mmCIF file of C-alpha atoms in Angstrom:
data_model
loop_
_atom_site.group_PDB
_atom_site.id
_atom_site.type_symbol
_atom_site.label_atom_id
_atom_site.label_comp_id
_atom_site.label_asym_id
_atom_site.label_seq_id
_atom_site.Cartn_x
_atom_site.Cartn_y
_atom_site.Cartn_z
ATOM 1 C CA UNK A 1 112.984 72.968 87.444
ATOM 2 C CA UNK A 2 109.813 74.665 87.706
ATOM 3 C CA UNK A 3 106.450 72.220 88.333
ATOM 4 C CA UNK A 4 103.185 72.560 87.322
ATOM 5 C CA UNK A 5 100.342 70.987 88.819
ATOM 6 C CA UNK A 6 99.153 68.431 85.468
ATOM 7 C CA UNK A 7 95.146 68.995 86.324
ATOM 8 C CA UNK A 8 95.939 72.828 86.358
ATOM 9 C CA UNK A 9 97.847 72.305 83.112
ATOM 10 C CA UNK A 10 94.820 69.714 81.493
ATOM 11 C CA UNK A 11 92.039 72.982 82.887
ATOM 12 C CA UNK A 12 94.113 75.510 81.542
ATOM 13 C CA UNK A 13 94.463 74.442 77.665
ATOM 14 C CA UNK A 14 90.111 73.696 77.942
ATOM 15 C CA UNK A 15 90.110 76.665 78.949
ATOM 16 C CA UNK A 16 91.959 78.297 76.273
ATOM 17 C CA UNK A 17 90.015 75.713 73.791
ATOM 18 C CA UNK A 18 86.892 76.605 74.931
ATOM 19 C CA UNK A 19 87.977 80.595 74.231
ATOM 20 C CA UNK A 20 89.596 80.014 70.762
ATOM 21 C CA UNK A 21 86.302 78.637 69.621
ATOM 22 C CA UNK A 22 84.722 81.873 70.565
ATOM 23 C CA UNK A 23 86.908 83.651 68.575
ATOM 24 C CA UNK A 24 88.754 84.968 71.976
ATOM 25 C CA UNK A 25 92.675 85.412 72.075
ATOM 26 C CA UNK A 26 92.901 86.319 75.967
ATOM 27 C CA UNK A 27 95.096 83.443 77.728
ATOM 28 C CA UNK A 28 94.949 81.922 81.086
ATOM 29 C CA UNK A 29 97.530 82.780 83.493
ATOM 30 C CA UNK A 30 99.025 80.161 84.643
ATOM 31 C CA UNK A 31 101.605 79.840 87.821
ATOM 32 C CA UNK A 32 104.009 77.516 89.071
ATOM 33 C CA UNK A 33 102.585 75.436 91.499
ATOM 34 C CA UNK A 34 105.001 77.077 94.367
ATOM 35 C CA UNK A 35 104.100 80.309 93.327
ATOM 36 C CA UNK A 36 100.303 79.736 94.122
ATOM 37 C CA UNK A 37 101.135 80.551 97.968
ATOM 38 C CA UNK A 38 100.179 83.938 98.094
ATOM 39 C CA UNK A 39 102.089 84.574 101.697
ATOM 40 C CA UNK A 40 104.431 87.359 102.396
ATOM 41 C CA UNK A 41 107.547 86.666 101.738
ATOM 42 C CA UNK A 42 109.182 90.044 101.652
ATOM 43 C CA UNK A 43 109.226 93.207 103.993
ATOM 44 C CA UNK A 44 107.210 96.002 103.528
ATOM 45 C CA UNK A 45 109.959 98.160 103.339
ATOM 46 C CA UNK A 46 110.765 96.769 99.945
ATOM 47 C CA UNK A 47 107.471 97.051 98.085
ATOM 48 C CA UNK A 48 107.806 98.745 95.311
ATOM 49 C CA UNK A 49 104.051 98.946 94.290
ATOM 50 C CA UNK A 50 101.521 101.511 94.587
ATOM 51 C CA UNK A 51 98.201 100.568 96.151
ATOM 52 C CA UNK A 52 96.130 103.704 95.551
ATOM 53 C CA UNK A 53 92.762 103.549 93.880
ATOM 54 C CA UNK A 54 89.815 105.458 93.340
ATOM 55 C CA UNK A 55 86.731 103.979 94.924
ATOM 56 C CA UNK A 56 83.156 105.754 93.404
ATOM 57 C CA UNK A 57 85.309 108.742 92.895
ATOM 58 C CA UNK A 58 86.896 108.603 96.665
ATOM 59 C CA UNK A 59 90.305 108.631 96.655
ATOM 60 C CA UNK A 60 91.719 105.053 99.201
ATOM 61 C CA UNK A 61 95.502 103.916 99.674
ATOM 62 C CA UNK A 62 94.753 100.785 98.781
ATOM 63 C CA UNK A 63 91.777 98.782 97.416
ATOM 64 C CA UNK A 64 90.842 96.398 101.062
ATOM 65 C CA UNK A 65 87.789 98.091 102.610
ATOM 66 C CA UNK A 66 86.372 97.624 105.935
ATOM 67 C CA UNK A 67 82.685 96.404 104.984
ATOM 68 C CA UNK A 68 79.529 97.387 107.374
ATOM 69 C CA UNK A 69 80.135 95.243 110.384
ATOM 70 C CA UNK A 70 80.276 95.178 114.207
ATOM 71 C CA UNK A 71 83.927 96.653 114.308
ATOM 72 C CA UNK A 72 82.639 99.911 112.991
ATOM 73 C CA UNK A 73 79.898 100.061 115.945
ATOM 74 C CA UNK A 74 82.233 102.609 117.884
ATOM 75 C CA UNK A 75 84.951 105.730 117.708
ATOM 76 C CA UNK A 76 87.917 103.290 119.190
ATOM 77 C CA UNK A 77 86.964 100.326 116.809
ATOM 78 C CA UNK A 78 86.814 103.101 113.519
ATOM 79 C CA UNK A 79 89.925 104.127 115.018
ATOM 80 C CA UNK A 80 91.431 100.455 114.867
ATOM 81 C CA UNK A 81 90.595 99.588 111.572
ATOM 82 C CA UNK A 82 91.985 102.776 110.042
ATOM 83 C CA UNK A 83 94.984 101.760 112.437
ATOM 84 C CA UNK A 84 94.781 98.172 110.825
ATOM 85 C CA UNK A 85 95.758 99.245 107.311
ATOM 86 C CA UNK A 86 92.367 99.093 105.486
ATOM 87 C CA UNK A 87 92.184 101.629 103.018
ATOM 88 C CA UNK A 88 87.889 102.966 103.448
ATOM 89 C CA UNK A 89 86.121 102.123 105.831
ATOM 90 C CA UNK A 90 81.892 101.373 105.518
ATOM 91 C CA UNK A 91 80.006 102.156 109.004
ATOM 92 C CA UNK A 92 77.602 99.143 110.579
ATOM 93 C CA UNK A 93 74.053 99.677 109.203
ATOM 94 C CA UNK A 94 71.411 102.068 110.351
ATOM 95 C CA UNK A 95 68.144 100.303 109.188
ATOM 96 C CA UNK A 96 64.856 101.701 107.871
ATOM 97 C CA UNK A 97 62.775 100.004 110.379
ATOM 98 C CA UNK A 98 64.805 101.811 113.187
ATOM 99 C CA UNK A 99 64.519 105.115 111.433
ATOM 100 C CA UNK A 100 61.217 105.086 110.972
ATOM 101 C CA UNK A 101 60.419 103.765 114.886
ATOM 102 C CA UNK A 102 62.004 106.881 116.091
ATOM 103 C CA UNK A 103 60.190 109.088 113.775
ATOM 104 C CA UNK A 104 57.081 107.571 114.891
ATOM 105 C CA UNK A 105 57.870 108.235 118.299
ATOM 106 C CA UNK A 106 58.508 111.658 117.924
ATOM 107 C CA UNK A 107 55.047 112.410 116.202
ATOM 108 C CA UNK A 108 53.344 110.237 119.552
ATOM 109 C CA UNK A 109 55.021 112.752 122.035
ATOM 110 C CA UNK A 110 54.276 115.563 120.190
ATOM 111 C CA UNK A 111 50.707 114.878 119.971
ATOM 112 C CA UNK A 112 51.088 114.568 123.342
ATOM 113 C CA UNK A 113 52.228 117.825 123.749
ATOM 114 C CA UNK A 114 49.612 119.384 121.761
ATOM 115 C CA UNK A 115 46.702 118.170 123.698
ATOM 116 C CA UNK A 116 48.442 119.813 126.861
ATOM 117 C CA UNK A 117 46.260 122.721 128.452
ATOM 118 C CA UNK A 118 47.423 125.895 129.655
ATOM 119 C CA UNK A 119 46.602 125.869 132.631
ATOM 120 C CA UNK A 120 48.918 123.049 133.691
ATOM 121 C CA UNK A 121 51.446 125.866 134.122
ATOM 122 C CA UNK A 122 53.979 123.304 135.535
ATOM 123 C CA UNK A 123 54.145 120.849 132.583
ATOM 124 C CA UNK A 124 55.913 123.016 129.997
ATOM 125 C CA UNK A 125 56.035 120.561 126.722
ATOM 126 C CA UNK A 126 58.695 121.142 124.229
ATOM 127 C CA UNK A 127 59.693 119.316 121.266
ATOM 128 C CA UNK A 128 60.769 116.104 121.695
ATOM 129 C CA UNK A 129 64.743 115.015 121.514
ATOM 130 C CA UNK A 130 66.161 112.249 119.312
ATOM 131 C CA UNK A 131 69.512 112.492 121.209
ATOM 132 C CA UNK A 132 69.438 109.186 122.700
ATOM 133 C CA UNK A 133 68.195 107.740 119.876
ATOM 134 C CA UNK A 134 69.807 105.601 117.287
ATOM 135 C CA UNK A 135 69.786 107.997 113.882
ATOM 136 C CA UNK A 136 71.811 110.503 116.749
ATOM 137 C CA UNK A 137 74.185 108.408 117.984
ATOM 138 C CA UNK A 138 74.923 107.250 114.459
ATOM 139 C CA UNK A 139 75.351 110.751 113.181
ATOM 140 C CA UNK A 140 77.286 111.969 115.990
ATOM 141 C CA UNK A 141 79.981 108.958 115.633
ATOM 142 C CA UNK A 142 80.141 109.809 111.789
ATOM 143 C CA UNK A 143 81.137 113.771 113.372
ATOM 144 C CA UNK A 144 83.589 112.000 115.804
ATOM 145 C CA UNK A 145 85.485 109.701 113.694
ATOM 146 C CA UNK A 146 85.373 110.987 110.350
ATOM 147 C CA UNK A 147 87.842 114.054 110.942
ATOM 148 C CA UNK A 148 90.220 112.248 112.802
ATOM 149 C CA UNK A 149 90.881 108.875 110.433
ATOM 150 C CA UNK A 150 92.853 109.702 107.195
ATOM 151 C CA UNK A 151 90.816 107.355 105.418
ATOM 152 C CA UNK A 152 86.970 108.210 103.831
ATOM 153 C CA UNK A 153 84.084 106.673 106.430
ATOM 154 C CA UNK A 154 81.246 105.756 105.014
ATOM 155 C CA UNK A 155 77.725 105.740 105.767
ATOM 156 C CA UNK A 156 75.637 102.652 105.719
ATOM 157 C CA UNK A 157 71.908 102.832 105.301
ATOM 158 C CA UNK A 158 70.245 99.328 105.142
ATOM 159 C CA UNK A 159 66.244 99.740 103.302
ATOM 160 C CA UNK A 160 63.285 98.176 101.241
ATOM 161 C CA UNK A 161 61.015 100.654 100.234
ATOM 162 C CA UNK A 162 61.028 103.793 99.195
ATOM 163 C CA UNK A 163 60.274 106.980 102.095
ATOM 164 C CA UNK A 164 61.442 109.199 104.291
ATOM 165 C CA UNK A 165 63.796 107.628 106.002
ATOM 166 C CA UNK A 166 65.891 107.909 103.385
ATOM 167 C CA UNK A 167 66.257 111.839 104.063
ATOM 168 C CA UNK A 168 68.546 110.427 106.768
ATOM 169 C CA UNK A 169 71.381 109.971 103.614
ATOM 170 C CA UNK A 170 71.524 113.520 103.996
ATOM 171 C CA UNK A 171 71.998 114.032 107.175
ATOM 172 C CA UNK A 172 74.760 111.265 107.208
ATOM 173 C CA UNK A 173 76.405 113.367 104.686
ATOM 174 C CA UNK A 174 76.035 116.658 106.559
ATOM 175 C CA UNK A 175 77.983 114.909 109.374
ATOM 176 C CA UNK A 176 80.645 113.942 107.670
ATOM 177 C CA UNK A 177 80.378 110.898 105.591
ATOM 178 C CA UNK A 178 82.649 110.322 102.527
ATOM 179 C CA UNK A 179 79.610 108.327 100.730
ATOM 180 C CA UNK A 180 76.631 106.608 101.572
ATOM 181 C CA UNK A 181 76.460 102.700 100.612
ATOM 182 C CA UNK A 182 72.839 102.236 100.211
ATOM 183 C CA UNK A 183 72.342 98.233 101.462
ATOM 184 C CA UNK A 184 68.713 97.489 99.508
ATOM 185 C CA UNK A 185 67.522 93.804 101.392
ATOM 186 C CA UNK A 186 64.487 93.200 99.990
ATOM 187 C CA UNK A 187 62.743 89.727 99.876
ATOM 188 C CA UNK A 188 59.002 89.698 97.859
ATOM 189 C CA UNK A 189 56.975 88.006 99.982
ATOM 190 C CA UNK A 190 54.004 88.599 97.965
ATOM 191 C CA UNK A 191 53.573 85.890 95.766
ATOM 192 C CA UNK A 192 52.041 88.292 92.997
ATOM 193 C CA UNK A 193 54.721 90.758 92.705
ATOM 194 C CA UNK A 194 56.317 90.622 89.685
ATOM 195 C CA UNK A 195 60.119 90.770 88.802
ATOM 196 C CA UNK A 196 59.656 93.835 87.015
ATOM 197 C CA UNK A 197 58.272 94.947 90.363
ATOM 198 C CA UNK A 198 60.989 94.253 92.220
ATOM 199 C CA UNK A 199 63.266 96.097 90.097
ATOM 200 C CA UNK A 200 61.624 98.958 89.918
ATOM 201 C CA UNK A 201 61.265 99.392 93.533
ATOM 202 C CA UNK A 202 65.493 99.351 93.510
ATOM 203 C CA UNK A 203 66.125 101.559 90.858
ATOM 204 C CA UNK A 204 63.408 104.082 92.789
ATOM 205 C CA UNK A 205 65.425 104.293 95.918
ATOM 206 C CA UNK A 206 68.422 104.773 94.425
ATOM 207 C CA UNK A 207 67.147 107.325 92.267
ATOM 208 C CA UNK A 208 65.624 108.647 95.265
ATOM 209 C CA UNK A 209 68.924 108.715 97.705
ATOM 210 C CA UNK A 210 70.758 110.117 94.432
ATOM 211 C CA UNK A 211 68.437 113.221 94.744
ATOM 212 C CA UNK A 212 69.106 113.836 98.062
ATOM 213 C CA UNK A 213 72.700 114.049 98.718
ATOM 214 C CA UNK A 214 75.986 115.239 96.529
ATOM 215 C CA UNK A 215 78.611 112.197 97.572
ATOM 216 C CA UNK A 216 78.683 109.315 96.238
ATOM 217 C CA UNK A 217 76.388 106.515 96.379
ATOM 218 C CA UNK A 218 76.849 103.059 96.595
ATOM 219 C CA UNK A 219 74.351 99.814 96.146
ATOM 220 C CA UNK A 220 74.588 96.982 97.800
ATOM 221 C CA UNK A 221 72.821 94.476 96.556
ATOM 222 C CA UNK A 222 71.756 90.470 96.030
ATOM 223 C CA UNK A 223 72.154 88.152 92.744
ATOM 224 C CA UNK A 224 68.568 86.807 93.524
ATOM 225 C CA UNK A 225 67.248 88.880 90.107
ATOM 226 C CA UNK A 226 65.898 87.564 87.012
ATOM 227 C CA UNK A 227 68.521 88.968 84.516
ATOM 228 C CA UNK A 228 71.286 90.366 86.968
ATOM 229 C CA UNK A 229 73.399 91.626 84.207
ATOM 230 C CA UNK A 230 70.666 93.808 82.955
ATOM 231 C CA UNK A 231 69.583 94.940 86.650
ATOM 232 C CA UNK A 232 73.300 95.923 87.391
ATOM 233 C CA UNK A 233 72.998 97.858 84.046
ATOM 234 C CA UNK A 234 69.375 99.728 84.984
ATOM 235 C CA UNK A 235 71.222 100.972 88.359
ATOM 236 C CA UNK A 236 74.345 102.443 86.561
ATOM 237 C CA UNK A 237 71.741 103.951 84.528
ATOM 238 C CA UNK A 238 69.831 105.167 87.756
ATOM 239 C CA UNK A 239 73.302 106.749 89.228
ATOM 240 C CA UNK A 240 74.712 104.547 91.439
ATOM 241 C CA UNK A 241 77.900 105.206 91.571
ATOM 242 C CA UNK A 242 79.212 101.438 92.698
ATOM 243 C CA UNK A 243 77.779 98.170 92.849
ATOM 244 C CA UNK A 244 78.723 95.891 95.760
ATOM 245 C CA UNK A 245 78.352 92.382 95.172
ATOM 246 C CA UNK A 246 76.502 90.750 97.019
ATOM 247 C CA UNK A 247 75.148 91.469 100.525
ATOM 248 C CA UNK A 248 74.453 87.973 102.120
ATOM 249 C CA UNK A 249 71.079 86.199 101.956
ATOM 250 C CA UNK A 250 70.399 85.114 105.905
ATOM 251 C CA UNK A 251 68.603 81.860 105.528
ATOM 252 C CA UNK A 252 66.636 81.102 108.405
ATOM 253 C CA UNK A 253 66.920 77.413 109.804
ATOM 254 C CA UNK A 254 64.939 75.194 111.529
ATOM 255 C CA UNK A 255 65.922 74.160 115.517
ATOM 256 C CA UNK A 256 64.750 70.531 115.918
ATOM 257 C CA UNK A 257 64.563 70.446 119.184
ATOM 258 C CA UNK A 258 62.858 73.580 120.492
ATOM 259 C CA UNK A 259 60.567 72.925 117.018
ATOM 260 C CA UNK A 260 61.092 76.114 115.388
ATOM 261 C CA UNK A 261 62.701 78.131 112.905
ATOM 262 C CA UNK A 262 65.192 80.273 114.044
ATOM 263 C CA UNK A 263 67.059 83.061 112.830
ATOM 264 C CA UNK A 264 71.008 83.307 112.130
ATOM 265 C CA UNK A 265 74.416 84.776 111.149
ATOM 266 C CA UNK A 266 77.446 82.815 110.111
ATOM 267 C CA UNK A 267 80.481 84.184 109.534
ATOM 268 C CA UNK A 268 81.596 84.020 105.113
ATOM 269 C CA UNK A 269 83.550 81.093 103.971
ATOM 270 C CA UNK A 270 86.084 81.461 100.707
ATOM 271 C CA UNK A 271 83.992 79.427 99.187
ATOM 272 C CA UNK A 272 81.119 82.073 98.977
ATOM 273 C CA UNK A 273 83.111 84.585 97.034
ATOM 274 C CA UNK A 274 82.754 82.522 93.771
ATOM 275 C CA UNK A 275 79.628 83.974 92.839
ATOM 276 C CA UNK A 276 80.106 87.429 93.013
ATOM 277 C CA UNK A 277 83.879 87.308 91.414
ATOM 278 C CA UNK A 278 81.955 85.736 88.685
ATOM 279 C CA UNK A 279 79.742 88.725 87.934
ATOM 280 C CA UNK A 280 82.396 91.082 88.871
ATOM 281 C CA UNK A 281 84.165 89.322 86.284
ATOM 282 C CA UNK A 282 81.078 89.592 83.757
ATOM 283 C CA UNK A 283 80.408 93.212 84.859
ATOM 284 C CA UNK A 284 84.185 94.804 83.793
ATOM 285 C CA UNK A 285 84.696 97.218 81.587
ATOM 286 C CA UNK A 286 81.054 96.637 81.388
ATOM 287 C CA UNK A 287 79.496 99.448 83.888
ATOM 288 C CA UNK A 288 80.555 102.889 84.725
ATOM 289 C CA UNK A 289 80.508 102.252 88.567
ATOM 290 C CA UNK A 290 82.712 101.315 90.719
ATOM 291 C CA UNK A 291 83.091 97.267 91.383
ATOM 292 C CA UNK A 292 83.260 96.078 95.020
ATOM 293 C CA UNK A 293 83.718 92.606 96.310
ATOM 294 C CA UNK A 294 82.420 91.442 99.230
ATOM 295 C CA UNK A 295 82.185 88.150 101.184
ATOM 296 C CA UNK A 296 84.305 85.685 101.448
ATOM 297 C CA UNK A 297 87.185 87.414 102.094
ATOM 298 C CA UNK A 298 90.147 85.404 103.952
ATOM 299 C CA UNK A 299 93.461 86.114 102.982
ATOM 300 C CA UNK A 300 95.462 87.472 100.476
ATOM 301 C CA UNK A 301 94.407 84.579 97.654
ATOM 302 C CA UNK A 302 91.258 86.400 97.665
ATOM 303 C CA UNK A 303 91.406 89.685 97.731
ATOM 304 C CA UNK A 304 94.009 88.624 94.693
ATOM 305 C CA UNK A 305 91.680 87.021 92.941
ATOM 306 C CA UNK A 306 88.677 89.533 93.463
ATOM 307 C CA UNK A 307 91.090 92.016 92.224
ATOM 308 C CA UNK A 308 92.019 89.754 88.734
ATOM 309 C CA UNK A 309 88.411 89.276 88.051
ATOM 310 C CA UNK A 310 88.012 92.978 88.546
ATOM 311 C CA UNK A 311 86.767 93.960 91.358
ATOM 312 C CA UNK A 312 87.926 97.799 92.295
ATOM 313 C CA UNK A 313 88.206 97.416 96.089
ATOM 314 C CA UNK A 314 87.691 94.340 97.816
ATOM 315 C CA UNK A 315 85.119 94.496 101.505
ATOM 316 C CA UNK A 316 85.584 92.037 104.840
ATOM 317 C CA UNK A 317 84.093 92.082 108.098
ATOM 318 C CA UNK A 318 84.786 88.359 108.902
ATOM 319 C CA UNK A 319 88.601 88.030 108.032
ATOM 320 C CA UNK A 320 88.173 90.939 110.355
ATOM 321 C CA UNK A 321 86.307 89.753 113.185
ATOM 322 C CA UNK A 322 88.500 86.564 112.941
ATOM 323 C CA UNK A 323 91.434 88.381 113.342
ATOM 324 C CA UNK A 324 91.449 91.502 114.710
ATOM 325 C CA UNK A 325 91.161 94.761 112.642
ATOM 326 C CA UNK A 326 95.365 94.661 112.329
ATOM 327 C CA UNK A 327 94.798 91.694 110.144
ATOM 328 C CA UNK A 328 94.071 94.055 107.587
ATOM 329 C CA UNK A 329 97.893 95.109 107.103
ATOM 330 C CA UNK A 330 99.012 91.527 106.604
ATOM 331 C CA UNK A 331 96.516 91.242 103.707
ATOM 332 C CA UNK A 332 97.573 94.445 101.895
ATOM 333 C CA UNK A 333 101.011 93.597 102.430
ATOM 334 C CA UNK A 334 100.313 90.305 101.231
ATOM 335 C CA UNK A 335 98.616 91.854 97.706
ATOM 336 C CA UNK A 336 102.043 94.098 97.592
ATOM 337 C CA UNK A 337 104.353 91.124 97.828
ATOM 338 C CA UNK A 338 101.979 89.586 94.430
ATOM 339 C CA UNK A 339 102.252 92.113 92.655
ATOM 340 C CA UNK A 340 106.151 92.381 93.160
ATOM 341 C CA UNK A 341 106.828 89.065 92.711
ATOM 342 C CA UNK A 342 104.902 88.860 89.564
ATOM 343 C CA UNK A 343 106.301 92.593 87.969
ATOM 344 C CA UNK A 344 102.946 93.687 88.079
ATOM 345 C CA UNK A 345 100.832 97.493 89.198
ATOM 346 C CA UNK A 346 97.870 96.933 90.454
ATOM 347 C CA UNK A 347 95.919 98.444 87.601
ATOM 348 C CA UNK A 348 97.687 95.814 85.529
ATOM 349 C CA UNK A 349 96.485 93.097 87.091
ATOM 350 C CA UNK A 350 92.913 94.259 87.798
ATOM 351 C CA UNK A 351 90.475 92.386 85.203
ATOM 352 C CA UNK A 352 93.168 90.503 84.427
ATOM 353 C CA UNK A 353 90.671 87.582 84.337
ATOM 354 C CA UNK A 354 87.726 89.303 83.409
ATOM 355 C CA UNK A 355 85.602 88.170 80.661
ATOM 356 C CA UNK A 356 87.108 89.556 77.808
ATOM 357 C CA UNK A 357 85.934 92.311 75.938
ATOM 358 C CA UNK A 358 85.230 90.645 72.934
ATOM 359 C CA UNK A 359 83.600 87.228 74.143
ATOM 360 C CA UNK A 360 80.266 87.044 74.636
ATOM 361 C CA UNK A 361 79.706 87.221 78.599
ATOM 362 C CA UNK A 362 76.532 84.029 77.959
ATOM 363 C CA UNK A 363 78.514 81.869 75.518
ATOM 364 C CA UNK A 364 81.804 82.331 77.421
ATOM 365 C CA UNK A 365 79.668 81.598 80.613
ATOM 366 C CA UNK A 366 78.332 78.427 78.938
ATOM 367 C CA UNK A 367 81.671 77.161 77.818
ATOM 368 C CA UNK A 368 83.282 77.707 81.432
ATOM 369 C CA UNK A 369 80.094 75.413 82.982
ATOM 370 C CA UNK A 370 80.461 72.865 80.074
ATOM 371 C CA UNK A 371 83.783 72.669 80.489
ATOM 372 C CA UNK A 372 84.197 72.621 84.212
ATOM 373 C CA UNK A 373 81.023 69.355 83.988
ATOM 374 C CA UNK A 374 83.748 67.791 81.339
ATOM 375 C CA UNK A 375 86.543 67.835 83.788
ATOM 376 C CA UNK A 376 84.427 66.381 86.876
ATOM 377 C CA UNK A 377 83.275 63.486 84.621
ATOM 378 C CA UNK A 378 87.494 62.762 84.342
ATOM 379 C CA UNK A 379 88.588 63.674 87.810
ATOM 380 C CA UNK A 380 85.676 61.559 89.352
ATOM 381 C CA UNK A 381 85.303 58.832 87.170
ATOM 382 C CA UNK A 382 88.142 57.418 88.154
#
């Protein structure tokens, strides 16, 4: 006899409630509870389902991406993760500040070299090098890796203002790279910029990057805006051609025994991923770019469940790192075995749960946080 967990049962018919009263007739899918373990349980030789999606217009065997991270840092670890089973892979991030470093280097030594005199016959200046910089060795690893992985590769640039450096998408594309994911980490300072401000300055370096190369773009970006929804709607608008939610806020803390605040970088936790599948859920069917999910990536439950809500292909570094880059196989065999045991493609079961078409995304929203205060009031009243 099959069991079902009673509080799933007692959250599932609110949950349909709640919907019915907004004039919704999408239904909760609910599972046994022994079919909630999401392991696999059958050999790969037997899946039956095809993985293949199209990512921003690229075309990836399967929908788990390697996100920017330390793995992607050299030819043998590209090498390993295309090994692993992922089905893109996005390059560690070159960052603005280091672009522009170099650049400004280069203009010192050649004013240098201009102020030479002629008659120093044995000082012969020439134009200065950027080969052991970090833009070269970053665009010569996109010229070694990308022709010999079967997989696209591609380029991360991580800004906050608009400039040159972002010629530099170019030149990532010249070498080789399938798309660019444009990682915008901006935090106003100022406490007179506006919102409107902030936005602006987003949309402009997308449109910017846009200009400059012909792959695809992709924006990576926080949910620290105003009106999110509308945000993610002004850069579709501007041409990005995905939105990756979210890129991770690094809070600085405070050491209590040197007496000072330090900076840090945690690993995601599955708990994390609950915002973004939220708007990923809110933003389906919603946008014409691409959806990507990133953090808090673990196992197979969540790339599932990033892939109900709607998420086109789902990003991890730290199930990575934790694991080793072959981890990725077990989790896309894991999303095959899901999909066979529940008779599903995968473009049947992405935005599965995805705010329906028909409900409105703020009232439907609403009725989810009512609802989920209603059931803590029972559960912990108790």
């Amino acid at each position: 006899m099959v069991e079902f967990d009673p509080e799933a049962l007692q959250a599932a018919a609110e949950s349909a409630r709640q919907k019915s009263a907004m004039g919704s007739n999408a239904t909760d899918q609910l599972a046994p509870a022994s079919a909630l373990i999401l392991e696999n349980d059958r050999p790969a030789s037997e899946s039956t389902s095809d993985l293949r999606t199209s990512y921003m217009g690229l075309s990836l065997r399967n929908p788990l991406v390697a996100s920017a991270g330390p793995l992607s840092q050299s030819l043998d670890g590209i090498k390993a993760l295309a090994s692993g089973g992922v089905g893109a892979i996005v390059m560690y991030s070159l960052f603005e500040e280091q672009i522009r470093h170099e650049a400004a280097r280069e203009a010192q030594l050649l004013d240098q070299a201009s102020e030479s005199f002629a008659e120093a016959l044995s000082y012969f200046p020439t134009e200065p090098s950027n080969e052991s910089g970090l833009t070269h060795s970053y665009l010569r690893l996109i010229e070694q890796a990308a022709p010999v992985i079967d997989l696209p590769l591609i380029a991360s640039l991580n800004g906050s203002t608009k400039g040159d450096w972002s010629n530099t998408a170019r030149q990532m594309a010249d070498a080789g790279a399938a798309g660019i994911e444009l990682n915008i980490y901006y935090l106003p300072g100022d406490l007179a910029t506006t919102g409107r401000d902030v936005d602006e300055r987003y949309t402009d370096i997308v449109a910017d990057v846009k200009s400059k190369v012909s792959v695809p773009v992709a924006v990576k970006l926080s949910p620290y805006f105003s009106s999110f929804g509308e945000m993610a709607g002004r850069l579709d608008a501007a041409g990005a051609d995905a939105l990756v939610l979210f890129n991770r806020f690094l809070q600085p803390d405070i050491d209590l025994d040197q007496l000072k605040v330090v900076s840090g970088f945690e690993l995601s936790n599955p708990d994390e991923a609950k915002l973004p599948r939220s708007w990923i859920s809110a933003l389906y069917g919603r946008v014409h770019a691409s959806l990507a999910a990133t953090t808090g990536v673990e196992t197979t439950q969540d790339v599932v469940k990033y892939l109900l809500a709607g998420a086109d292909v789902v990003m991890t570094t730290s199930a990575l790192v934790r694991n080793g880059a072959s981890y990725a196989g077990q989790l896309v065999d894991g999303v095959t075995s899901w999909l066979n045991r529940r008779q599903l493609t995968l473009g049947q079961a992405r935005g599965m749960l995805a705010v329906p078409a028909d409900a409105n995304a703020a009232d439907y929203a609403r009725s989810g946080y009512v609802s989920g205060l209603e059931r803590a009031k029972k559960v912990y009243s108790r």
